[in-house]
DNA sequence: TCTAAACTAGCACAGTCGTGCTACAACGAC
DNA sequence: GTCGTTGTAGCACGACTGTGCTAGTTTAGA
């Protein structure tokens, strides 16, 4: 049996439970039931509940990272690519919405769960680095508006991303997918001097 | 005894427990212990745990609303005021950080708690309205950059606010208070045509 | 002083919780 | 065949959960 695959299956069950009942509903028993297995079997793959949540969070991060890498791979870095890359981090379809919901739930949990916090910090660092990379791409293309502070702009772009993610996840009807893309595109236009 | 005041005291205990142990730690017993009272007494003021969390969230919203109102009251609406108003919604000191932590925890909880969700939606609507108001203030002062879509810009500003709030709360050392203010100020400068 | 209301205290019930633990089945290596 | 590893199953423990409930205490009004 493929151990990694088995763990991913169980993590998927964790996602489903979290989306349905929140983190507080993701008890060992509930996850085992959702995964169609027994408590004993589940604990063979994850010794503690913390491990379970930690891996579920890891998977969110991995998915996003893989999507970003797939878009970047072999493409020429320009303003159009940059938009597509950033869109991969936003909840623009069901799959990404699922991830974003789990991300929000576990991010909140991380406020009082040290091991989750460490994971969240690393992923935040990655996302901020992505934003910095975006700025350098625009700068290299001569597209960046003169006089702007790249470090500050990276922070602002990161805030826009996570702000949009939170709003799209919490109030999807008030902020439909198309609107999210508009806002992101507008922000990127703003970073360039295309006005 | 002042009933409203007593309820506020208990809600303050809820905040402390949530900050220390997360929402999942905010059991009726834990809150009663933190408030220095008994379960029975606590349940005299809040019949169910849901009511407890609901009121704790209400208080977060009320505090922010009151701060904003206090800044706006009697002042002339201009770009400088607008910055001060928006800063009231961000976790720039210990009090506001406490509120923002509770807000994040309960916002995540609201994903699977309908009564909290209703509350969160109303407060989100309020904040978005505040952002729209900011845009009209800038427009009225002739300060708004020509060609920008006020509705879209309100959405973007709202994203910046909540994105900054999330980052400031989750990673205070990576995003110190001064930096948060810089990013917000930069965004406001961007909305104007001061470049 | 007596009474009703407001308030406090905490037990009782019927659960669920995480995890330690043992028992058992499947299966490849020798 | 037999052994050891890998995976599954689920019981047992002690602790904690939200809320229904009764009983006691304090306070205010007449």
mmCIF file of C-alpha atoms (C1' of nucleotides) in Angstrom, chain B residues 27-29 39 43 48-49, chain D residues 16-21 28:
data_model
loop_
_atom_site.group_PDB
_atom_site.id
_atom_site.type_symbol
_atom_site.label_atom_id
_atom_site.label_comp_id
_atom_site.label_asym_id
_atom_site.label_seq_id
_atom_site.Cartn_x
_atom_site.Cartn_y
_atom_site.Cartn_z
ATOM 1 C CA UNK B 27 -16.389 25.976 27.235
ATOM 2 C CA UNK B 28 -19.107 27.131 29.562
ATOM 3 C CA UNK B 29 -17.085 25.869 32.505
ATOM 4 C CA UNK B 39 -21.910 27.736 35.854
ATOM 5 C CA UNK B 43 -26.259 30.564 32.633
ATOM 6 C CA UNK B 48 -26.571 28.715 25.879
ATOM 7 C CA UNK B 49 -22.969 28.677 24.751
ATOM 8 C "C1'" DC D 16 -14.448 17.035 29.757
ATOM 9 C "C1'" DT D 17 -18.744 18.608 27.282
ATOM 10 C "C1'" DG D 18 -23.619 21.545 27.192
ATOM 11 C "C1'" DT D 19 -27.583 21.986 29.440
ATOM 12 C "C1'" DG D 20 -31.704 20.697 32.558
ATOM 13 C "C1'" DC D 21 -32.718 21.140 37.035
ATOM 14 C "C1'" DA D 28 -35.949 45.560 46.564
#
